[in-house]
CSV table of C-alpha atoms in Angstrom, one decimal:
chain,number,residue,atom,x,y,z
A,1,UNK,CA,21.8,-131.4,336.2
A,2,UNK,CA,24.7,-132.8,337.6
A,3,UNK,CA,23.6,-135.5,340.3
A,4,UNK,CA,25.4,-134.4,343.2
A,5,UNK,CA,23.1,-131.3,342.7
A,6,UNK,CA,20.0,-132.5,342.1
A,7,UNK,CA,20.2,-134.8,345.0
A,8,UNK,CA,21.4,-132.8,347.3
A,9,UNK,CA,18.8,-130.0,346.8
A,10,UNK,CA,15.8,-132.5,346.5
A,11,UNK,CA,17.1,-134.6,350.1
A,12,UNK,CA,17.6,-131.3,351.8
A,13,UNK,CA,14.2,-130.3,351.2
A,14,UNK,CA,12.4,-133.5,351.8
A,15,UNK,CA,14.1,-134.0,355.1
A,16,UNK,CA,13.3,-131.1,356.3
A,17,UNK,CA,9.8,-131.7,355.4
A,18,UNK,CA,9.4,-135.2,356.5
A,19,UNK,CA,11.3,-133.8,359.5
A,20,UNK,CA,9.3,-131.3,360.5
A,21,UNK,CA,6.3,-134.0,360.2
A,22,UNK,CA,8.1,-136.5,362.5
A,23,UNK,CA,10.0,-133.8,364.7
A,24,UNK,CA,13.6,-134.3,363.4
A,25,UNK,CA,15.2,-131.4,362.8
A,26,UNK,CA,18.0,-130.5,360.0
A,27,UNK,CA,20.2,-127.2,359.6
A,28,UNK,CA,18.7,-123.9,358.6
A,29,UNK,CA,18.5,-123.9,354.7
A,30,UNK,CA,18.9,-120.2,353.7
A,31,UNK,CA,16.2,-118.7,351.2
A,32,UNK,CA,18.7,-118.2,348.0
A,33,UNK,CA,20.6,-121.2,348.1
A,34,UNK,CA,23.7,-122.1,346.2
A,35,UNK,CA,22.0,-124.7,344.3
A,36,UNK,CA,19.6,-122.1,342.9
A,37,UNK,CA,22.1,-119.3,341.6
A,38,UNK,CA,23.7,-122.6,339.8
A,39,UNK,CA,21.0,-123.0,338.1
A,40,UNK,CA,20.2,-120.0,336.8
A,41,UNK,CA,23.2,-118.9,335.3
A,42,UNK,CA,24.7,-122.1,334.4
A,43,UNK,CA,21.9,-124.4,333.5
A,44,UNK,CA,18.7,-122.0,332.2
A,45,UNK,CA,19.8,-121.2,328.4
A,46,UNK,CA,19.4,-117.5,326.6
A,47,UNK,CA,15.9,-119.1,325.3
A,48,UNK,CA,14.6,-120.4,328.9
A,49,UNK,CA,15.2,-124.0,328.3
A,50,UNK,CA,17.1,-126.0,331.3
A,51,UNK,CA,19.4,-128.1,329.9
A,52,UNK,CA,20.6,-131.2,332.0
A,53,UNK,CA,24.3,-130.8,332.7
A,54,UNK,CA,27.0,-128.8,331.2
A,55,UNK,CA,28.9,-131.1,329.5
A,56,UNK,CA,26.9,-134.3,327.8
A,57,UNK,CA,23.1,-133.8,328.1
A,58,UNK,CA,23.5,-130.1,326.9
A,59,UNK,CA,21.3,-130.6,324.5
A,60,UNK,CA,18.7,-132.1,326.2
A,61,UNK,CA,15.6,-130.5,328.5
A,62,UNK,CA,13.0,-132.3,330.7
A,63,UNK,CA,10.0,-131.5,331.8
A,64,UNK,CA,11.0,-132.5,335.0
A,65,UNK,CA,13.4,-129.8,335.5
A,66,UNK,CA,10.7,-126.7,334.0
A,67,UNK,CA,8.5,-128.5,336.4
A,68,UNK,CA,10.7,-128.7,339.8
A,69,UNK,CA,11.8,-124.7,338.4
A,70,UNK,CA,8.4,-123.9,338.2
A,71,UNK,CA,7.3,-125.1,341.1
A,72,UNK,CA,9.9,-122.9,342.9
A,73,UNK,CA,9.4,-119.9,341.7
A,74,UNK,CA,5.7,-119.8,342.5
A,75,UNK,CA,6.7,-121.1,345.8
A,76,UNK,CA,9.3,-117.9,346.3
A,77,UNK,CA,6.7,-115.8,344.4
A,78,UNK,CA,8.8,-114.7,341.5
A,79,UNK,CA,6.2,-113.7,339.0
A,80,UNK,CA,8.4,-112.5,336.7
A,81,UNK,CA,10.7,-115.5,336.2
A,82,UNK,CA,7.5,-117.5,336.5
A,83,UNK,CA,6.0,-115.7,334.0
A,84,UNK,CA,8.8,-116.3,331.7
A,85,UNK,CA,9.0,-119.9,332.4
A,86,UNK,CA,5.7,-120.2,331.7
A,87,UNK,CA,5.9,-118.9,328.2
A,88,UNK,CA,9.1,-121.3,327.7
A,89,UNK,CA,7.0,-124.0,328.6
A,90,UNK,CA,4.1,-123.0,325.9
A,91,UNK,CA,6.6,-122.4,323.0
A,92,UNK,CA,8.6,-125.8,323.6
A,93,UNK,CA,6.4,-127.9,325.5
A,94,UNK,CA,3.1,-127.4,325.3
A,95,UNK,CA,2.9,-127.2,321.4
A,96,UNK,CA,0.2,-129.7,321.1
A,97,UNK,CA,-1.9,-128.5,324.5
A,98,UNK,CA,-1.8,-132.5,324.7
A,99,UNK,CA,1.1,-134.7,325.6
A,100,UNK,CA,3.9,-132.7,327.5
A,101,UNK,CA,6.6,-134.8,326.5
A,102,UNK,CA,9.4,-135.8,329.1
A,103,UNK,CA,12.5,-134.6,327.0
A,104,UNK,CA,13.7,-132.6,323.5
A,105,UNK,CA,16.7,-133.5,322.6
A,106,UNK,CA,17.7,-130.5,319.7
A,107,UNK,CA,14.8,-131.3,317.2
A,108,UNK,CA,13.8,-134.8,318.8
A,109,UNK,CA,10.8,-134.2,320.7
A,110,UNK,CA,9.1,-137.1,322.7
A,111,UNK,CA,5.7,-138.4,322.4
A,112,UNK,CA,5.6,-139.6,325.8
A,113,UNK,CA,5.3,-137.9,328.8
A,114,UNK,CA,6.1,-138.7,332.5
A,115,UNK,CA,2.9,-138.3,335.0
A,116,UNK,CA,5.0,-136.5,338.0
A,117,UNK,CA,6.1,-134.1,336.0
A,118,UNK,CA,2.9,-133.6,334.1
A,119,UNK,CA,1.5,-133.1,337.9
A,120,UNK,CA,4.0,-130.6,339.2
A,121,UNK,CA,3.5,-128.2,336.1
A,122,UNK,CA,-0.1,-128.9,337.2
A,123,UNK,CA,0.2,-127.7,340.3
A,124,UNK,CA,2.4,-124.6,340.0
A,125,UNK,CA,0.5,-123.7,337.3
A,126,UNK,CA,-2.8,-124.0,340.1
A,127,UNK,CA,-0.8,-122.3,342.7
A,128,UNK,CA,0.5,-119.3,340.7
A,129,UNK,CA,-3.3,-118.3,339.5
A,130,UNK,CA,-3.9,-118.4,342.9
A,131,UNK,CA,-0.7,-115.8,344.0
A,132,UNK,CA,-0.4,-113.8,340.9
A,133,UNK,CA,-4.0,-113.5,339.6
A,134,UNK,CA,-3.3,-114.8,336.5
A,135,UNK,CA,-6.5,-116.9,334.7
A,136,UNK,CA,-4.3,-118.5,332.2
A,137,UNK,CA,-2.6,-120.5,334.4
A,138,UNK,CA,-5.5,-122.2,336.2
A,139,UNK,CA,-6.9,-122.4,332.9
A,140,UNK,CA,-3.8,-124.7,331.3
A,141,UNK,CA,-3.2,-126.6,334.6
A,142,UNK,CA,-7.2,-127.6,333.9
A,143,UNK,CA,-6.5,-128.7,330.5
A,144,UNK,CA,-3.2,-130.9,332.0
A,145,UNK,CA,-5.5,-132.6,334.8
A,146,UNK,CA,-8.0,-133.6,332.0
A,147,UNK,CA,-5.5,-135.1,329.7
A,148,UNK,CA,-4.3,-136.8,332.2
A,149,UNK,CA,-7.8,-138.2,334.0
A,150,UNK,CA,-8.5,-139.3,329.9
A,151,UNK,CA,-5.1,-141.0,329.1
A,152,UNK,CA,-3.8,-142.1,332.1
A,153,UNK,CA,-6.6,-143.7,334.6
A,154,UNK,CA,-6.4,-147.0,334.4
A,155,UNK,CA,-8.8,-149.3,336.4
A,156,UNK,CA,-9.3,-146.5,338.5
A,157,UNK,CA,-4.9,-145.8,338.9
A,158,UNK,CA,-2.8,-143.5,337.6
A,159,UNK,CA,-0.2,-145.1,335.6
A,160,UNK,CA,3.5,-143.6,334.6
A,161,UNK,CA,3.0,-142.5,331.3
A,162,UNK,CA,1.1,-142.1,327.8
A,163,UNK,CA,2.7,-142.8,324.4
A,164,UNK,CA,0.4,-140.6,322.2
A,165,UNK,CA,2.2,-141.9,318.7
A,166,UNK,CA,0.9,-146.0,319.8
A,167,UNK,CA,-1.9,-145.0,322.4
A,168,UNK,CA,-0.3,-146.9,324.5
A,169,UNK,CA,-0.2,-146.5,328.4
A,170,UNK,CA,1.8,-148.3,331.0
A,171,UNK,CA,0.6,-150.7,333.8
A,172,UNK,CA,2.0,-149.6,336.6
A,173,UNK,CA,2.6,-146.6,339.0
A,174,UNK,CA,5.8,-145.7,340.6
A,175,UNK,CA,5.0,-144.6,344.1
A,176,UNK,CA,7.2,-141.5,344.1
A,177,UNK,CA,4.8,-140.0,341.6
A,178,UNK,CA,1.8,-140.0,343.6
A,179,UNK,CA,1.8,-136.4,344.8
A,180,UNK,CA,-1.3,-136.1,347.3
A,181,UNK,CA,-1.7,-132.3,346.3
A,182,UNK,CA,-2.4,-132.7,342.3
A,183,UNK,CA,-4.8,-136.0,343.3
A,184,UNK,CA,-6.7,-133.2,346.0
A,185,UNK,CA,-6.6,-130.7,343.3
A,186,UNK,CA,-8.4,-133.0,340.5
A,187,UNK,CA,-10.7,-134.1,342.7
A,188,UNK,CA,-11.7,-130.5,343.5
A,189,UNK,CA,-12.2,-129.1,340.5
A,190,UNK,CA,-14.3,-132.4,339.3
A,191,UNK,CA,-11.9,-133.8,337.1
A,192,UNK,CA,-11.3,-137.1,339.1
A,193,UNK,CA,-14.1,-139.1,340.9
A,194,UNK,CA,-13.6,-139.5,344.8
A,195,UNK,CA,-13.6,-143.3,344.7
A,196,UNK,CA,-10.9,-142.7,342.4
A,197,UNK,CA,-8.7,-140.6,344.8
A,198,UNK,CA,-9.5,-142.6,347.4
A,199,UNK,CA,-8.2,-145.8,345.3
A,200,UNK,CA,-5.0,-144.3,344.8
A,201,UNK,CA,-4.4,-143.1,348.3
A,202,UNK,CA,-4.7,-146.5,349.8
A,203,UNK,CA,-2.2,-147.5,347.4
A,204,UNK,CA,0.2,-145.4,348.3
A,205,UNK,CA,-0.4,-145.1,352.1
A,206,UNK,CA,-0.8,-149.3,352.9
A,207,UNK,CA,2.3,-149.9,350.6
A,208,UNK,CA,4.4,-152.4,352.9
A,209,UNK,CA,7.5,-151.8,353.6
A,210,UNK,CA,11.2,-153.8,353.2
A,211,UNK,CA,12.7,-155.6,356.1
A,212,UNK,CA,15.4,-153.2,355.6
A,213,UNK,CA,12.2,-150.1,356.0
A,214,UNK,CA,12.7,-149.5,352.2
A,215,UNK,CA,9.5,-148.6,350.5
A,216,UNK,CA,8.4,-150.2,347.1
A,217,UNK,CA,9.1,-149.1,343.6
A,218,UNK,CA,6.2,-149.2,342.6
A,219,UNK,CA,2.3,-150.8,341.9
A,220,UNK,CA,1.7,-153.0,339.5
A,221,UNK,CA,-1.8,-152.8,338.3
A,222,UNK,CA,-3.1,-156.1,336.9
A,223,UNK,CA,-1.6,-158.1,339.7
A,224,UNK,CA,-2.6,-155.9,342.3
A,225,UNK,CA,0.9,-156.5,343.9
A,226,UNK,CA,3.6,-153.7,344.3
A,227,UNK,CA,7.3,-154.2,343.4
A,228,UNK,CA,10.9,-153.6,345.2
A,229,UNK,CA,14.1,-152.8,343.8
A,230,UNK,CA,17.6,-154.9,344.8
A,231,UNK,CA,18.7,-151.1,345.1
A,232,UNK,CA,17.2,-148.1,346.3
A,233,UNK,CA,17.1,-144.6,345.0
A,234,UNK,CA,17.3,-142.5,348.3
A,235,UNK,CA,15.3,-139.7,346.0
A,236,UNK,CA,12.7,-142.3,345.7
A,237,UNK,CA,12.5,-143.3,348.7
A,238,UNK,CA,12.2,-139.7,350.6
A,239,UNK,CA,9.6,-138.5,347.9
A,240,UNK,CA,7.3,-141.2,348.7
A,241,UNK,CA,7.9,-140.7,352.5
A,242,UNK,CA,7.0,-137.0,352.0
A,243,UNK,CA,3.9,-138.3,349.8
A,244,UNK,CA,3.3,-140.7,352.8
A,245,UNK,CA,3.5,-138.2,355.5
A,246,UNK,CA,0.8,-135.3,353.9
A,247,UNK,CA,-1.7,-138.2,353.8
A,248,UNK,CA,-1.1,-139.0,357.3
A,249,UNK,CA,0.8,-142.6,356.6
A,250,UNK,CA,3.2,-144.1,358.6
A,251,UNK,CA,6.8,-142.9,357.7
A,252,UNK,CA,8.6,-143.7,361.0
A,253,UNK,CA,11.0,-146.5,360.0
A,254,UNK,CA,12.2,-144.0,356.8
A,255,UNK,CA,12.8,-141.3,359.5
A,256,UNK,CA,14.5,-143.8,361.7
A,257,UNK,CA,16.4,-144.9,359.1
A,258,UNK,CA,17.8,-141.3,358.3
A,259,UNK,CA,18.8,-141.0,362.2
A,260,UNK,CA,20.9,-144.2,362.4
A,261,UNK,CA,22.5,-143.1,358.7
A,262,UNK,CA,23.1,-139.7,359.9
A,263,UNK,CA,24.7,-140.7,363.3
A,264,UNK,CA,27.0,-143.7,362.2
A,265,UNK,CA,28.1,-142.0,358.3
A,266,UNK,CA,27.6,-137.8,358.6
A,267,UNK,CA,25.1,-138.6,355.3
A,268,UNK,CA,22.8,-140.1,353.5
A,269,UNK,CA,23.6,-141.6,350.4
A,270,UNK,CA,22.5,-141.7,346.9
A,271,UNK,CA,21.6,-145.3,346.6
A,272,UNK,CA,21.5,-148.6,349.3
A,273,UNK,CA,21.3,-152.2,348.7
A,274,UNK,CA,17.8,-153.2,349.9
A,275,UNK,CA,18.6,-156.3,351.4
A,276,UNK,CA,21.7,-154.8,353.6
A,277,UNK,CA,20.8,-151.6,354.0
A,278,UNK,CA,24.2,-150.1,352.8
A,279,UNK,CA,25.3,-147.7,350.6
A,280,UNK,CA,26.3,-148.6,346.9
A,281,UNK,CA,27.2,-145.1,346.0
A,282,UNK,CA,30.1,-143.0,347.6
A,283,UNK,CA,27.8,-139.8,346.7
A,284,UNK,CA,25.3,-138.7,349.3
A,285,UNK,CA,24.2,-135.2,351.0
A,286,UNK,CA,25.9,-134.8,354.9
């Protein structure tokens, strides 16, 4: 997807959502949105797939983007495109009903697979049994949580990912991929012991922040210390926020941040030094 896109649409809706939290308010974002007909007829292929740009990564489809589609269309109610998606995600990435791996590339498919997106398939999968009645779904996004409780629970944290050719897991946890909803949703259905969720929300939620109000990267696990980045990722940054905000954790500076950005440049931008707060990037969303 080309990343002027993808930014855009993901800022735009966690400012408004952070906003809303905070009492900032941004510009009316319609209900079919430019960014959304783009997608389907330029990016979703004659087979389903998303591929990831039109010109070099045509070849090549995440699970990030059937997740983030997915997500949508439960969230607009589109049963039949849902329905649809959901079978493309069987036949391509689901083969295994173990790892969902994080990109096929033509006939290269990926033994590893990426926890955020593994948790957003999760959860529209979870929130489209719940709208369209359908048992399947609840049943997969079951199957998904217990994979992931199994391979990726370290010391009592999530960590990014699973390689299921070396059994081998990572030590860390990016904070952007702690999504409060799929941690509430395992925790419901038994999958993941409450001390558990509780050990991963204070991770997230008493993650200091930057002198320039930048949020960490991520955790590290066997130091018990979490890591920044000389540059930020503004999608990071706002995803964590939003994280932050639904478990009731402090995201003032990030908002206030977003005002003084907003009032001196028009925009945000893609990507800031850390240490100077400025933009490295001349992309951004006004």
């Amino acid at each position: 997807m080309n990343k002027y896109i993808r930014f855009s649409l993901i800022i735009s809706v966690l400012i408004i959502v952070i906003g809303a939290w905070k009492e900032v308010r941004a510009p009316h974002m319609p209900a079919q949105t430019i960014t959304e007909a783009f997608i389907a007829t330029h990016l979703v292929k004659n087979n389903g797939l998303i591929r990831s740009n039109m010109t070099t990564r045509q070849q090549e489809y995440l699970s990030e983007s059937i997740g983030l589609w997915m997500y949508y269309l439960q969230q607009v109610n589109n049963e039949q495109v849902f329905r649809q998606q959901f079978d493309v995600f069987q036949r391509y990435f689901y083969t295994s009903h173990q790892v969902i791996p994080w990109i096929i590339e033509v006939e290269n498919v990926s033994t590893v697979n990426a926890l955020i997106d593994d948790f957003r398939i999760m959860m529209a999968l979870h929130h489209a049994d719940q709208k369209f009645g359908d048992a399947n779904y609840e049943h997969t996004a079951t199957a998904i949580g217990k994979t992931i409780v199994q391979r990726q629970l370290i010391n009592g944290v999530f960590v990014d990912f699973y390689d299921e050719n070396s059994a081998y897991a990572n030590d860390s946890v990016t904070l952007s991929y702690m999504m409060p909803e799929a941690f509430q949703y395992l925790r419901s259905v038994g999958i993941l012991a409450s001390e558990y969720y509780e050990k991963n929300r204070r991770i997230l939620v008493d993650a200091p922040s930057h002198e320039m109000y930048f949020f960490p990267k991520s955790y590290y696990i066997p130091s018990h210390t979490y890591q920044f980045e000389e540059e930020v990722n503004m999608i990071d940054q706002y995803y964590v926020g939003f994280y932050r905000a639904q478990w009731h954790g402090d995201v003032s500076q990030l908002v206030d941040f977003t005002k003084r950005q907003l009032a001196e440049h028009g925009r945000i931008f893609g990507r800031y030094d850390a240490r100077e707060g400025q933009p490295t990037v001349a992309y951004g969303m006004r």
